[in-house]
Amino acid sequence: MANEEARFEFPQSEKLEFQIEGYLADNWEQVLSDLERLIAVPSFEELEKAAPGAPYGPGPRESLSVALDIAQGYGFKAHDVDGYIGYADANGISGQQLGIIGHTDVVPAGPGWHFEPYALTRKDGYLLGRGTSDDKAPILLALHAAKFWMDEAARQGATFPHDIRILFGASEETTMSDVAYYRQRFNDPTFLFTPDADFPLGYGESGCCVGVLKSASIEDGFIVEIAGGTAANAVPGLAHAVVRLPEGAAVPVSGDPRIAVSPAGDGLVKIEVHGKSAHASTPELGESAIAILVGFLLENGLGNDEERTFLKFELDLLSVTDGSGVGIQASDEHFGPLTAVGGVIGMEGDCIIQTLDCRYPTTTTADAITQQMTKVAARVGAEYVAKQDKIPFLMNPESPAVSALMTAYNDVTGQDAKPFVMKGGTYARLFSHAVSFGPQFPDEVKPAWVGGMHGPDEGVSEEGMKRAFCVYVRAIGNLLALESLA
């Protein structure tokens, strides 16, 4: 039986590197087997199918069960918190708790995939499937990194200095209400990081507010159907519209390879647009299919006067990413300029609906954005309704815990990287003492056939995952070695 009073000894750097390599050699196929189980679950939110113990629908419920089963199998003490969230514990002796939180819910697959979204595909050194980068693979890497230290403690017959708690969220992609439910019942970890962003380390996150624009009711409209995007927090990569042509008008022709136009029968024409998907925190990396579609409709005189009035407003909003087209631009020294993304367009009865995701700096507020959007929308007979707000947060980038993580990253990469702030929204902002930490490396370049998070053909490099695992093992070890995590 292990002696719980035995002092835990941390291996020296060279020995640690050898042990990490050994763990990867012995366990990598098991890591992929675990990931395969999680990827197989289409764990996007379906509130209409919510039930007791499954508040976000059957997919998030099943993926949470799978994650907890995996953790339990490795010797963690797994707990399900009413289907909202789960956690897996490894006990220490200090009374301080190191938290690591990821999520097993995903955004819907959406169109445009060349690989099966809910199966793990291995191809040319890459792993593809929904959740490989956001966030099923990253939280599994963190789980295995913690297991590395559990195995070491068992080998020594010792106990960790601090508790480790791995948290599995089930609502990160929508409301993050899973964390609210958790924090009503448990104290925050002494320090927490989330492997759901980029390396080296994010110590601050901009504000994030989401709202919905709704046009006036349009009677006898020419737009029969319009749709695009799969998530409010992503630049839409695909969009289409079915529009009735004016009497006697010819089918418009497009010389733009991103736009396909075809007759749809009975005087209708279908316009299909391919843009480039990107996360809403980095809209400059994408190309809005909705903006391209709206521009084409306007250029070709499609839609009646009421529809075109709203579409012109749409173009003002969507043709730039800093909100300047509708007067909500702002900037500060920490986060730079505000970003605005119209992620999803659709129809509700006779009205056109458009989501708006704003990542805003400290020099403005969600209330100010709502006030301005309400005013400019009213000019075209539309309305704007605010749905969600997360205020900006900043943490001390020179704290011992942050330094411990940065040391791990720099030791593995040989860099002298510095922490940063970002416009992505992670679980870190919801806890009192937390940061985001990887697993995406800033120097990693993927081939064109490998997509990013929230887009089709989402994928990650196997070597990148192994490299991230090395960082996480060292990071957890550095944190455990601190006298205080606070």
mmCIF file of N, CA and C in Angstrom, residues 204-285:
data_model
loop_
_atom_site.group_PDB
_atom_site.id
_atom_site.type_symbol
_atom_site.label_atom_id
_atom_site.label_comp_id
_atom_site.label_asym_id
_atom_site.label_seq_id
_atom_site.Cartn_x
_atom_site.Cartn_y
_atom_site.Cartn_z
ATOM 1 N N GLY A 204 -5.525 36.931 -20.866
ATOM 2 C CA GLY A 204 -6.657 37.843 -20.921
ATOM 3 C C GLY A 204 -7.514 37.539 -22.130
ATOM 4 N N GLU A 205 -8.796 37.815 -22.024
ATOM 5 C CA GLU A 205 -9.735 37.594 -23.122
ATOM 6 C C GLU A 205 -10.643 38.809 -23.265
ATOM 7 N N SER A 206 -10.870 39.201 -24.509
ATOM 8 C CA SER A 206 -11.728 40.354 -24.765
ATOM 9 C C SER A 206 -13.163 40.051 -24.356
ATOM 10 N N GLY A 207 -13.963 41.109 -24.305
ATOM 11 C CA GLY A 207 -15.390 40.905 -24.107
ATOM 12 C C GLY A 207 -15.983 40.204 -25.311
ATOM 13 N N CYS A 208 -17.094 39.539 -25.120
ATOM 14 C CA CYS A 208 -17.770 38.842 -26.224
ATOM 15 C C CYS A 208 -19.267 38.963 -26.036
ATOM 16 N N CYS A 209 -19.920 39.609 -26.976
ATOM 17 C CA CYS A 209 -21.385 39.692 -26.908
ATOM 18 C C CYS A 209 -21.985 39.185 -28.212
ATOM 19 N N VAL A 210 -23.127 38.579 -28.087
ATOM 20 C CA VAL A 210 -23.827 37.995 -29.231
ATOM 21 C C VAL A 210 -25.237 38.555 -29.273
ATOM 22 N N GLY A 211 -25.677 38.898 -30.465
ATOM 23 C CA GLY A 211 -27.041 39.391 -30.652
ATOM 24 C C GLY A 211 -27.610 38.904 -31.960
ATOM 25 N N VAL A 212 -28.880 39.228 -32.185
ATOM 26 C CA VAL A 212 -29.570 38.798 -33.399
ATOM 27 C C VAL A 212 -30.283 39.983 -34.035
ATOM 28 N N LEU A 213 -30.050 40.156 -35.336
ATOM 29 C CA LEU A 213 -30.773 41.146 -36.124
ATOM 30 C C LEU A 213 -31.963 40.483 -36.794
ATOM 31 N N LYS A 214 -33.082 41.191 -36.821
ATOM 32 C CA LYS A 214 -34.282 40.661 -37.462
ATOM 33 C C LYS A 214 -34.889 41.753 -38.324
ATOM 34 N N SER A 215 -35.018 41.464 -39.607
ATOM 35 C CA SER A 215 -35.593 42.458 -40.515
ATOM 36 C C SER A 215 -37.074 42.646 -40.235
ATOM 37 N N ALA A 216 -37.630 43.687 -40.804
ATOM 38 C CA ALA A 216 -39.088 43.850 -40.766
ATOM 39 C C ALA A 216 -39.731 42.717 -41.557
ATOM 40 N N SER A 217 -40.990 42.447 -41.286
ATOM 41 C CA SER A 217 -41.718 41.440 -42.052
ATOM 42 C C SER A 217 -41.822 41.901 -43.504
ATOM 43 N N ILE A 218 -41.412 41.037 -44.415
ATOM 44 C CA ILE A 218 -41.367 41.390 -45.836
ATOM 45 C C ILE A 218 -42.426 40.590 -46.570
ATOM 46 N N GLU A 219 -43.472 41.247 -46.998
ATOM 47 C CA GLU A 219 -44.541 40.581 -47.737
ATOM 48 C C GLU A 219 -44.205 40.565 -49.226
ATOM 49 N N ASP A 220 -44.580 39.470 -49.882
ATOM 50 C CA ASP A 220 -44.341 39.321 -51.324
ATOM 51 C C ASP A 220 -42.863 39.505 -51.662
ATOM 52 N N GLY A 221 -41.995 38.965 -50.827
ATOM 53 C CA GLY A 221 -40.566 39.082 -51.058
ATOM 54 C C GLY A 221 -40.099 38.205 -52.208
ATOM 55 N N PHE A 222 -38.954 38.568 -52.754
ATOM 56 C CA PHE A 222 -38.366 37.800 -53.848
ATOM 57 C C PHE A 222 -37.424 36.716 -53.317
ATOM 58 N N ILE A 223 -36.947 36.883 -52.093
ATOM 59 C CA ILE A 223 -36.044 35.893 -51.504
ATOM 60 C C ILE A 223 -36.881 34.770 -50.897
ATOM 61 N N VAL A 224 -36.850 33.623 -51.568
ATOM 62 C CA VAL A 224 -37.625 32.465 -51.119
ATOM 63 C C VAL A 224 -36.902 31.749 -49.987
ATOM 64 N N GLU A 225 -35.575 31.723 -50.076
ATOM 65 C CA GLU A 225 -34.770 31.022 -49.080
ATOM 66 C C GLU A 225 -33.402 31.688 -48.998
ATOM 67 N N ILE A 226 -32.894 31.849 -47.804
ATOM 68 C CA ILE A 226 -31.528 32.314 -47.619
ATOM 69 C C ILE A 226 -30.988 31.667 -46.353
ATOM 70 N N ALA A 227 -29.799 31.119 -46.443
ATOM 71 C CA ALA A 227 -29.207 30.424 -45.297
ATOM 72 C C ALA A 227 -27.692 30.428 -45.453
ATOM 73 N N GLY A 228 -27.010 30.422 -44.321
ATOM 74 C CA GLY A 228 -25.559 30.366 -44.357
ATOM 75 C C GLY A 228 -24.996 30.266 -42.957
ATOM 76 N N GLY A 229 -23.821 29.637 -42.849
ATOM 77 C CA GLY A 229 -23.157 29.502 -41.563
ATOM 78 C C GLY A 229 -23.741 28.386 -40.724
ATOM 79 N N THR A 230 -22.935 27.917 -39.754
ATOM 80 C CA THR A 230 -23.384 26.855 -38.846
ATOM 81 C C THR A 230 -23.305 27.258 -37.381
ATOM 82 N N ALA A 231 -22.564 28.326 -37.065
ATOM 83 C CA ALA A 231 -22.411 28.752 -35.671
ATOM 84 C C ALA A 231 -22.229 30.256 -35.622
ATOM 85 N N ALA A 232 -22.790 30.885 -34.583
ATOM 86 C CA ALA A 232 -22.677 32.339 -34.440
ATOM 87 C C ALA A 232 -21.228 32.767 -34.244
ATOM 88 N N ASN A 233 -20.402 31.885 -33.689
ATOM 89 C CA ASN A 233 -19.023 32.251 -33.376
ATOM 90 C C ASN A 233 -18.030 31.766 -34.423
ATOM 91 N N ALA A 234 -18.451 31.776 -35.683
ATOM 92 C CA ALA A 234 -17.555 31.381 -36.771
ATOM 93 C C ALA A 234 -17.871 32.186 -38.020
ATOM 94 N N VAL A 235 -16.826 32.571 -38.753
ATOM 95 C CA VAL A 235 -17.014 33.165 -40.073
ATOM 96 C C VAL A 235 -17.643 32.100 -40.960
ATOM 97 N N PRO A 236 -18.772 32.392 -41.624
ATOM 98 C CA PRO A 236 -19.460 31.366 -42.403
ATOM 99 C C PRO A 236 -18.704 31.011 -43.684
ATOM 100 N N GLY A 237 -18.489 29.722 -43.896
ATOM 101 C CA GLY A 237 -17.789 29.277 -45.091
ATOM 102 C C GLY A 237 -18.708 28.971 -46.251
ATOM 103 N N LEU A 238 -19.994 28.744 -45.965
ATOM 104 C CA LEU A 238 -20.961 28.428 -47.016
ATOM 105 C C LEU A 238 -22.240 29.227 -46.813
ATOM 106 N N ALA A 239 -22.866 29.614 -47.927
ATOM 107 C CA ALA A 239 -24.156 30.298 -47.868
ATOM 108 C C ALA A 239 -24.863 30.107 -49.206
ATOM 109 N N HIS A 240 -26.182 30.199 -49.175
ATOM 110 C CA HIS A 240 -26.934 30.099 -50.431
ATOM 111 C C HIS A 240 -28.246 30.857 -50.313
ATOM 112 N N ALA A 241 -28.809 31.153 -51.457
ATOM 113 C CA ALA A 241 -30.123 31.792 -51.502
ATOM 114 C C ALA A 241 -30.873 31.284 -52.716
ATOM 115 N N VAL A 242 -32.177 31.190 -52.584
ATOM 116 C CA VAL A 242 -33.073 30.921 -53.708
ATOM 117 C C VAL A 242 -33.938 32.161 -53.874
ATOM 118 N N VAL A 243 -33.878 32.770 -55.073
ATOM 119 C CA VAL A 243 -34.504 34.062 -55.288
ATOM 120 C C VAL A 243 -35.368 34.020 -56.550
ATOM 121 N N ARG A 244 -36.525 34.658 -56.487
ATOM 122 C CA ARG A 244 -37.390 34.787 -57.659
ATOM 123 C C ARG A 244 -36.884 35.934 -58.523
ATOM 124 N N LEU A 245 -36.691 35.667 -59.797
ATOM 125 C CA LEU A 245 -36.216 36.699 -60.713
ATOM 126 C C LEU A 245 -37.355 37.640 -61.099
ATOM 127 N N PRO A 246 -37.032 38.913 -61.345
ATOM 128 C CA PRO A 246 -38.050 39.817 -61.907
ATOM 129 C C PRO A 246 -38.526 39.275 -63.253
ATOM 130 N N GLU A 247 -39.746 39.533 -63.589
ATOM 131 C CA GLU A 247 -40.322 39.004 -64.820
ATOM 132 C C GLU A 247 -39.472 39.413 -66.021
ATOM 133 N N GLY A 248 -39.109 38.423 -66.828
ATOM 134 C CA GLY A 248 -38.337 38.685 -68.036
ATOM 135 C C GLY A 248 -36.846 38.783 -67.821
ATOM 136 N N ALA A 249 -36.394 38.731 -66.578
ATOM 137 C CA ALA A 249 -34.967 38.868 -66.298
ATOM 138 C C ALA A 249 -34.235 37.563 -66.588
ATOM 139 N N ALA A 250 -32.993 37.690 -67.059
ATOM 140 C CA ALA A 250 -32.170 36.519 -67.332
ATOM 141 C C ALA A 250 -31.484 36.059 -66.053
ATOM 142 N N VAL A 251 -31.113 34.798 -66.047
ATOM 143 C CA VAL A 251 -30.352 34.270 -64.905
ATOM 144 C C VAL A 251 -29.005 35.000 -64.851
ATOM 145 N N PRO A 252 -28.669 35.608 -63.729
ATOM 146 C CA PRO A 252 -27.401 36.346 -63.652
ATOM 147 C C PRO A 252 -26.203 35.408 -63.800
ATOM 148 N N VAL A 253 -25.121 35.973 -64.296
ATOM 149 C CA VAL A 253 -23.899 35.202 -64.517
ATOM 150 C C VAL A 253 -22.824 35.714 -63.566
ATOM 151 N N SER A 254 -22.081 34.783 -62.992
ATOM 152 C CA SER A 254 -20.995 35.162 -62.098
ATOM 153 C C SER A 254 -19.662 34.692 -62.663
ATOM 154 N N GLY A 255 -18.702 35.601 -62.692
ATOM 155 C CA GLY A 255 -17.349 35.224 -63.061
ATOM 156 C C GLY A 255 -16.487 34.912 -61.854
ATOM 157 N N ASP A 256 -17.096 34.965 -60.674
ATOM 158 C CA ASP A 256 -16.381 34.700 -59.431
ATOM 159 C C ASP A 256 -16.409 33.201 -59.153
ATOM 160 N N PRO A 257 -15.243 32.550 -59.056
ATOM 161 C CA PRO A 257 -15.242 31.096 -58.819
ATOM 162 C C PRO A 257 -15.849 30.690 -57.485
ATOM 163 N N ARG A 258 -16.035 31.650 -56.585
ATOM 164 C CA ARG A 258 -16.637 31.332 -55.293
ATOM 165 C C ARG A 258 -18.157 31.242 -55.369
ATOM 166 N N ILE A 259 -18.717 31.687 -56.503
ATOM 167 C CA ILE A 259 -20.174 31.806 -56.631
ATOM 168 C C ILE A 259 -20.664 30.916 -57.760
ATOM 169 N N ALA A 260 -21.654 30.063 -57.463
ATOM 170 C CA ALA A 260 -22.292 29.222 -58.477
ATOM 171 C C ALA A 260 -23.760 29.630 -58.602
ATOM 172 N N VAL A 261 -24.197 29.872 -59.830
ATOM 173 C CA VAL A 261 -25.581 30.304 -60.083
ATOM 174 C C VAL A 261 -26.238 29.281 -60.995
ATOM 175 N N SER A 262 -27.447 28.874 -60.642
ATOM 176 C CA SER A 262 -28.156 27.886 -61.461
ATOM 177 C C SER A 262 -29.657 28.136 -61.401
ATOM 178 N N PRO A 263 -30.377 27.850 -62.510
ATOM 179 C CA PRO A 263 -31.845 27.964 -62.483
ATOM 180 C C PRO A 263 -32.418 26.977 -61.471
ATOM 181 N N ALA A 264 -33.491 27.392 -60.816
ATOM 182 C CA ALA A 264 -34.128 26.528 -59.820
ATOM 183 C C ALA A 264 -35.594 26.268 -60.168
ATOM 184 N N GLY A 265 -36.003 26.557 -61.420
ATOM 185 C CA GLY A 265 -37.362 26.279 -61.862
ATOM 186 C C GLY A 265 -38.358 27.344 -61.467
ATOM 187 N N ASP A 266 -39.410 27.508 -62.266
ATOM 188 C CA ASP A 266 -40.507 28.434 -61.962
ATOM 189 C C ASP A 266 -40.022 29.861 -61.721
ATOM 190 N N GLY A 267 -39.070 30.304 -62.534
ATOM 191 C CA GLY A 267 -38.590 31.672 -62.402
ATOM 192 C C GLY A 267 -37.671 31.904 -61.228
ATOM 193 N N LEU A 268 -37.156 30.819 -60.634
ATOM 194 C CA LEU A 268 -36.274 30.932 -59.479
ATOM 195 C C LEU A 268 -34.819 30.702 -59.883
ATOM 196 N N VAL A 269 -33.918 31.264 -59.129
ATOM 197 C CA VAL A 269 -32.494 31.050 -59.328
ATOM 198 C C VAL A 269 -31.863 30.746 -57.973
ATOM 199 N N LYS A 270 -30.898 29.824 -57.989
ATOM 200 C CA LYS A 270 -30.192 29.472 -56.760
ATOM 201 C C LYS A 270 -28.758 29.974 -56.847
ATOM 202 N N ILE A 271 -28.324 30.657 -55.793
ATOM 203 C CA ILE A 271 -26.953 31.149 -55.715
ATOM 204 C C ILE A 271 -26.273 30.444 -54.545
ATOM 205 N N GLU A 272 -25.174 29.759 -54.841
ATOM 206 C CA GLU A 272 -24.407 29.069 -53.814
ATOM 207 C C GLU A 272 -23.023 29.692 -53.720
ATOM 208 N N VAL A 273 -22.569 29.954 -52.498
ATOM 209 C CA VAL A 273 -21.314 30.665 -52.282
ATOM 210 C C VAL A 273 -20.393 29.861 -51.363
ATOM 211 N N HIS A 274 -19.128 29.805 -51.754
ATOM 212 C CA HIS A 274 -18.093 29.209 -50.917
ATOM 213 C C HIS A 274 -17.150 30.313 -50.458
ATOM 214 N N GLY A 275 -17.118 30.546 -49.147
ATOM 215 C CA GLY A 275 -16.156 31.461 -48.554
ATOM 216 C C GLY A 275 -15.065 30.663 -47.870
ATOM 217 N N LYS A 276 -14.639 31.134 -46.734
ATOM 218 C CA LYS A 276 -13.629 30.417 -45.951
ATOM 219 C C LYS A 276 -13.962 30.566 -44.478
ATOM 220 N N SER A 277 -14.190 29.443 -43.824
ATOM 221 C CA SER A 277 -14.573 29.463 -42.414
ATOM 222 C C SER A 277 -13.375 29.817 -41.537
ATOM 223 N N ALA A 278 -13.646 30.485 -40.430
ATOM 224 C CA ALA A 278 -12.633 30.809 -39.423
ATOM 225 C C ALA A 278 -13.346 31.085 -38.113
ATOM 226 N N HIS A 279 -12.620 30.986 -37.024
ATOM 227 C CA HIS A 279 -13.209 31.300 -35.728
ATOM 228 C C HIS A 279 -13.501 32.792 -35.655
ATOM 229 N N ALA A 280 -14.544 33.146 -34.927
ATOM 230 C CA ALA A 280 -14.939 34.552 -34.821
ATOM 231 C C ALA A 280 -13.888 35.420 -34.145
ATOM 232 N N SER A 281 -12.968 34.805 -33.405
ATOM 233 C CA SER A 281 -11.911 35.572 -32.756
ATOM 234 C C SER A 281 -10.823 35.995 -33.734
ATOM 235 N N THR A 282 -10.777 35.339 -34.911
ATOM 236 C CA THR A 282 -9.775 35.671 -35.930
ATOM 237 C C THR A 282 -10.443 35.788 -37.294
ATOM 238 N N PRO A 283 -11.370 36.742 -37.448
ATOM 239 C CA PRO A 283 -12.121 36.831 -38.706
ATOM 240 C C PRO A 283 -11.252 37.160 -39.915
ATOM 241 N N GLU A 284 -10.074 37.753 -39.664
ATOM 242 C CA GLU A 284 -9.183 38.085 -40.771
ATOM 243 C C GLU A 284 -8.664 36.839 -41.484
ATOM 244 N N LEU A 285 -8.792 35.669 -40.859
ATOM 245 C CA LEU A 285 -8.359 34.427 -41.476
ATOM 246 C C LEU A 285 -9.451 33.798 -42.338
#
